[in-house]
Amino acid sequence: MKDYIAYTSAETSPEATPPPALPDLSHQEFLRDLMLGLAQQRKSISPKYFYDARGSQLFDRICCLPEYYPTRTELAILHTNARAIATHIGPHAEIVEFGAGSMEKVRILIDVLHSPQRYVPIDISAEHLLESANRMRMAYPALEVEPIVADYSQIAVLPPDVAPQGRRVGFFPGSTLGNFEPNEALQFLQMCATALAGGAMLLGVDLVKSPDRLHAAYNDSAGITADFNRNLLVRANRELGTNFQPDQFAHSAFYNAPYQRIEMHLVSTCQQTVNVGTAAFAFAEGETLHTENSYKFTADSLHQLAHRAGFTPGPVWTDDDNTFSLLWLDAPPRSTT
Ligand code: AVJ
């Protein structure tokens, strides 16, 4: 079996950065997914590829935009209910965060927890993750911080937990669950229920609301969301050597009411061809590359979803306008077999 993959650098020039010593597996996966996505009748790519260093930065800026209510609302819900949540979590806990961006939200919890023991942030964006993890170590010297660079949706097994001293609690804020298709969301939560057995999960999700408010949140007047969307093409060009022309793709985001989801697309503004490796993909004028679905939930749909995944739904914390909600979900007991 081949245990390495030969690396061929693009046009070698003396100034070119040397090729990495090991083939970058994440690039290979990105290349494969992009090729598969562009070959479809309806072109699409997973939103997980938004988050390179620049994408993560742009997302952090989105979170501060006046139109983007989810972050600010979730932070307020966390602040208002921090003590009640801490009581549910209990002492000496371990917090496992799925898709830990800047780690701003988890601090609100850690600040009020009684002797939290360990924090395990899982994220695919290594640079951003390790930087933020170091800041957490400095801010909380008594806390064990053990980052895992991984696609959190693939983490079926976690390192041994801190029980019986404290509970392991999964933290999945930001309505990132909305990026999954409904069947994937169920599978992911089922996996969490197993991985968090004996513990619990704190899930933050965006709620169905007026299409106008949703539309504004994904079409900000400063154009940051458009840059975030197009950055996917910039990233592909840099990492995969594709020749997308980002300025020939228009940002499009709209609420698809029957599916209860925001859709983001990049719309080709002309007829053009894009080269990916040795393959060429034609875009007709107006043809779109579907880059993201962001599902919105209702109290009912969440309750059902959690139940089907094997959790026992507990309290739901929300804001006065029912814009966003934080759910407490008890995982099944640890199996004794
Ligand atoms: C990180 C998936 C929750 O859907 O609101 C923000 C990503 N996309 N603006 C969201 C996003 C465009 C965000 N999630």
PDB file of N, CA, C and O and ligand atoms in Angstrom, residues 47 50-51 59 62-63 68 70 173-179 206 217-218 225 228-229 251 253 262 264 292-296 324, ligand 1:
ATOM      1  N   PRO A  47     -20.185  24.097   3.111  1.00  0.00           N
ATOM      2  CA  PRO A  47     -19.795  25.351   3.770  1.00  0.00           C
ATOM      3  C   PRO A  47     -18.623  25.186   4.733  1.00  0.00           C
ATOM      4  O   PRO A  47     -18.050  26.178   5.180  1.00  0.00           O
ATOM      5  N   PHE A  50     -15.503  27.229   3.964  1.00  0.00           N
ATOM      6  CA  PHE A  50     -15.413  28.688   4.147  1.00  0.00           C
ATOM      7  C   PHE A  50     -14.258  29.048   5.091  1.00  0.00           C
ATOM      8  O   PHE A  50     -13.707  30.130   5.020  1.00  0.00           O
ATOM      9  N   TYR A  51     -13.944  28.132   6.012  1.00  0.00           N
ATOM     10  CA  TYR A  51     -13.150  28.530   7.178  1.00  0.00           C
ATOM     11  C   TYR A  51     -11.647  28.293   7.079  1.00  0.00           C
ATOM     12  O   TYR A  51     -11.082  27.559   7.865  1.00  0.00           O
ATOM     13  N   PHE A  59     -15.736  35.585   9.170  1.00  0.00           N
ATOM     14  CA  PHE A  59     -16.887  35.143   9.963  1.00  0.00           C
ATOM     15  C   PHE A  59     -16.940  35.888  11.298  1.00  0.00           C
ATOM     16  O   PHE A  59     -18.020  36.301  11.735  1.00  0.00           O
ATOM     17  N   ILE A  62     -18.537  39.060  10.604  1.00  0.00           N
ATOM     18  CA  ILE A  62     -19.990  38.901  10.399  1.00  0.00           C
ATOM     19  C   ILE A  62     -20.700  38.936  11.743  1.00  0.00           C
ATOM     20  O   ILE A  62     -21.739  39.575  11.906  1.00  0.00           O
ATOM     21  N   CYS A  63     -20.085  38.263  12.717  1.00  0.00           N
ATOM     22  CA  CYS A  63     -20.718  38.152  14.035  1.00  0.00           C
ATOM     23  C   CYS A  63     -20.911  39.513  14.713  1.00  0.00           C
ATOM     24  O   CYS A  63     -21.729  39.631  15.622  1.00  0.00           O
ATOM     25  N   TYR A  68     -26.516  40.989  11.690  1.00  0.00           N
ATOM     26  CA  TYR A  68     -26.354  39.574  12.055  1.00  0.00           C
ATOM     27  C   TYR A  68     -26.680  39.396  13.551  1.00  0.00           C
ATOM     28  O   TYR A  68     -25.815  39.466  14.415  1.00  0.00           O
ATOM     29  N   PRO A  70     -27.725  36.618  15.304  1.00  0.00           N
ATOM     30  CA  PRO A  70     -27.560  35.387  16.100  1.00  0.00           C
ATOM     31  C   PRO A  70     -26.492  35.457  17.187  1.00  0.00           C
ATOM     32  O   PRO A  70     -26.758  35.067  18.341  1.00  0.00           O
ATOM     33  N   PRO A 173     -22.679  25.829  19.988  1.00  0.00           N
ATOM     34  CA  PRO A 173     -23.421  27.085  19.865  1.00  0.00           C
ATOM     35  C   PRO A 173     -23.450  27.590  18.418  1.00  0.00           C
ATOM     36  O   PRO A 173     -22.963  26.915  17.514  1.00  0.00           O
ATOM     37  N   GLY A 174     -24.019  28.770  18.229  1.00  0.00           N
ATOM     38  CA  GLY A 174     -23.903  29.485  16.955  1.00  0.00           C
ATOM     39  C   GLY A 174     -24.810  29.001  15.850  1.00  0.00           C
ATOM     40  O   GLY A 174     -24.692  29.439  14.716  1.00  0.00           O
ATOM     41  N   SER A 175     -25.694  28.056  16.162  1.00  0.00           N
ATOM     42  CA  SER A 175     -26.580  27.475  15.144  1.00  0.00           C
ATOM     43  C   SER A 175     -25.815  26.830  14.003  1.00  0.00           C
ATOM     44  O   SER A 175     -26.294  26.786  12.866  1.00  0.00           O
ATOM     45  N   THR A 176     -24.635  26.340  14.317  1.00  0.00           N
ATOM     46  CA  THR A 176     -23.879  25.630  13.290  1.00  0.00           C
ATOM     47  C   THR A 176     -24.607  24.344  12.901  1.00  0.00           C
ATOM     48  O   THR A 176     -24.435  23.851  11.785  1.00  0.00           O
ATOM     49  N   LEU A 177     -25.453  23.841  13.793  1.00  0.00           N
ATOM     50  CA  LEU A 177     -26.262  22.661  13.462  1.00  0.00           C
ATOM     51  C   LEU A 177     -27.058  22.913  12.189  1.00  0.00           C
ATOM     52  O   LEU A 177     -27.335  21.982  11.433  1.00  0.00           O
ATOM     53  N   GLY A 178     -27.403  24.189  11.962  1.00  0.00           N
ATOM     54  CA  GLY A 178     -28.180  24.563  10.780  1.00  0.00           C
ATOM     55  C   GLY A 178     -27.477  24.304   9.466  1.00  0.00           C
ATOM     56  O   GLY A 178     -28.112  24.320   8.418  1.00  0.00           O
ATOM     57  N   ASN A 179     -26.182  24.067   9.492  1.00  0.00           N
ATOM     58  CA  ASN A 179     -25.448  23.753   8.260  1.00  0.00           C
ATOM     59  C   ASN A 179     -25.684  22.316   7.795  1.00  0.00           C
ATOM     60  O   ASN A 179     -25.419  21.986   6.652  1.00  0.00           O
ATOM     61  N   ASP A 206     -30.636  28.856  15.841  1.00  0.00           N
ATOM     62  CA  ASP A 206     -31.414  29.988  15.348  1.00  0.00           C
ATOM     63  C   ASP A 206     -32.845  29.527  15.065  1.00  0.00           C
ATOM     64  O   ASP A 206     -33.066  28.389  14.641  1.00  0.00           O
ATOM     65  N   ALA A 217     -29.823  39.576   7.614  1.00  0.00           N
ATOM     66  CA  ALA A 217     -28.681  38.993   8.326  1.00  0.00           C
ATOM     67  C   ALA A 217     -27.661  38.362   7.386  1.00  0.00           C
ATOM     68  O   ALA A 217     -26.484  38.234   7.737  1.00  0.00           O
ATOM     69  N   TYR A 218     -28.117  37.950   6.204  1.00  0.00           N
ATOM     70  CA  TYR A 218     -27.214  37.290   5.255  1.00  0.00           C
ATOM     71  C   TYR A 218     -26.927  38.159   4.020  1.00  0.00           C
ATOM     72  O   TYR A 218     -26.309  37.699   3.070  1.00  0.00           O
ATOM     73  N   THR A 225     -20.572  39.515   4.289  1.00  0.00           N
ATOM     74  CA  THR A 225     -21.056  38.159   3.998  1.00  0.00           C
ATOM     75  C   THR A 225     -20.745  37.786   2.545  1.00  0.00           C
ATOM     76  O   THR A 225     -20.392  36.641   2.250  1.00  0.00           O
ATOM     77  N   PHE A 228     -17.167  36.863   2.464  1.00  0.00           N
ATOM     78  CA  PHE A 228     -17.045  35.561   3.119  1.00  0.00           C
ATOM     79  C   PHE A 228     -17.414  34.453   2.123  1.00  0.00           C
ATOM     80  O   PHE A 228     -16.711  33.448   1.991  1.00  0.00           O
ATOM     81  N   ASN A 229     -18.484  34.664   1.405  1.00  0.00           N
ATOM     82  CA  ASN A 229     -18.962  33.697   0.419  1.00  0.00           C
ATOM     83  C   ASN A 229     -17.911  33.535  -0.694  1.00  0.00           C
ATOM     84  O   ASN A 229     -17.470  32.422  -1.003  1.00  0.00           O
ATOM     85  N   HIS A 251     -22.713  37.340  -4.964  1.00  0.00           N
ATOM     86  CA  HIS A 251     -23.264  36.781  -3.727  1.00  0.00           C
ATOM     87  C   HIS A 251     -24.783  36.768  -3.803  1.00  0.00           C
ATOM     88  O   HIS A 251     -25.395  37.766  -4.179  1.00  0.00           O
ATOM     89  N   ALA A 253     -28.097  35.388  -1.316  1.00  0.00           N
ATOM     90  CA  ALA A 253     -28.597  34.713  -0.112  1.00  0.00           C
ATOM     91  C   ALA A 253     -30.072  35.027   0.031  1.00  0.00           C
ATOM     92  O   ALA A 253     -30.482  36.171  -0.126  1.00  0.00           O
ATOM     93  N   ILE A 262     -31.954  29.409   5.089  1.00  0.00           N
ATOM     94  CA  ILE A 262     -31.277  30.405   4.253  1.00  0.00           C
ATOM     95  C   ILE A 262     -30.400  29.624   3.292  1.00  0.00           C
ATOM     96  O   ILE A 262     -29.751  28.657   3.690  1.00  0.00           O
ATOM     97  N   MET A 264     -27.239  30.134   0.537  1.00  0.00           N
ATOM     98  CA  MET A 264     -26.250  31.041  -0.038  1.00  0.00           C
ATOM     99  C   MET A 264     -25.720  30.401  -1.317  1.00  0.00           C
ATOM    100  O   MET A 264     -25.457  29.200  -1.363  1.00  0.00           O
ATOM    101  N   GLU A 292     -24.034  27.204   0.789  1.00  0.00           N
ATOM    102  CA  GLU A 292     -24.459  26.986   2.175  1.00  0.00           C
ATOM    103  C   GLU A 292     -25.967  26.884   2.315  1.00  0.00           C
ATOM    104  O   GLU A 292     -26.713  27.569   1.628  1.00  0.00           O
ATOM    105  N   ASN A 293     -26.380  26.000   3.228  1.00  0.00           N
ATOM    106  CA  ASN A 293     -27.744  26.011   3.753  1.00  0.00           C
ATOM    107  C   ASN A 293     -27.616  26.314   5.227  1.00  0.00           C
ATOM    108  O   ASN A 293     -26.734  25.779   5.907  1.00  0.00           O
ATOM    109  N   SER A 294     -28.477  27.185   5.717  1.00  0.00           N
ATOM    110  CA  SER A 294     -28.487  27.485   7.141  1.00  0.00           C
ATOM    111  C   SER A 294     -29.921  27.302   7.629  1.00  0.00           C
ATOM    112  O   SER A 294     -30.755  28.199   7.500  1.00  0.00           O
ATOM    113  N   TYR A 295     -30.201  26.106   8.138  1.00  0.00           N
ATOM    114  CA  TYR A 295     -31.553  25.770   8.572  1.00  0.00           C
ATOM    115  C   TYR A 295     -31.934  26.531   9.834  1.00  0.00           C
ATOM    116  O   TYR A 295     -31.093  26.767  10.709  1.00  0.00           O
ATOM    117  N   LYS A 296     -33.193  26.899   9.903  1.00  0.00           N
ATOM    118  CA  LYS A 296     -33.760  27.559  11.082  1.00  0.00           C
ATOM    119  C   LYS A 296     -34.733  26.572  11.728  1.00  0.00           C
ATOM    120  O   LYS A 296     -35.283  25.697  11.044  1.00  0.00           O
ATOM    121  N   PHE A 324     -33.615  33.332  19.113  1.00  0.00           N
ATOM    122  CA  PHE A 324     -32.568  32.310  19.157  1.00  0.00           C
ATOM    123  C   PHE A 324     -32.814  31.487  20.410  1.00  0.00           C
ATOM    124  O   PHE A 324     -33.409  31.982  21.369  1.00  0.00           O
TER     125      PHE A 324
HETATM  126  C1  AVJ B   1     -21.885  29.464  11.339  1.00  0.00           C
HETATM  127  C2  AVJ B   1     -23.479  28.302  10.015  1.00  0.00           C
HETATM  128  C3  AVJ B   1     -24.175  29.473  11.948  1.00  0.00           C
HETATM  129  O1  AVJ B   1     -25.487  30.112   9.052  1.00  0.00           O
HETATM  130  O2  AVJ B   1     -25.530  31.929  10.172  1.00  0.00           O
HETATM  131  C4  AVJ B   1     -23.058  33.454   8.502  1.00  0.00           C
HETATM  132  C5  AVJ B   1     -22.620  30.947   8.859  1.00  0.00           C
HETATM  133  N1  AVJ B   1     -23.091  32.204   6.758  1.00  0.00           N
HETATM  134  N2  AVJ B   1     -23.323  34.213   7.442  1.00  0.00           N
HETATM  135  C6  AVJ B   1     -24.930  30.960   9.721  1.00  0.00           C
HETATM  136  C7  AVJ B   1     -22.918  32.177   8.074  1.00  0.00           C
HETATM  137  C8  AVJ B   1     -23.326  33.461   6.388  1.00  0.00           C
HETATM  138  C9  AVJ B   1     -23.471  30.788  10.067  1.00  0.00           C
HETATM  139  N3  AVJ B   1     -23.250  29.520  10.811  1.00  0.00           N
END
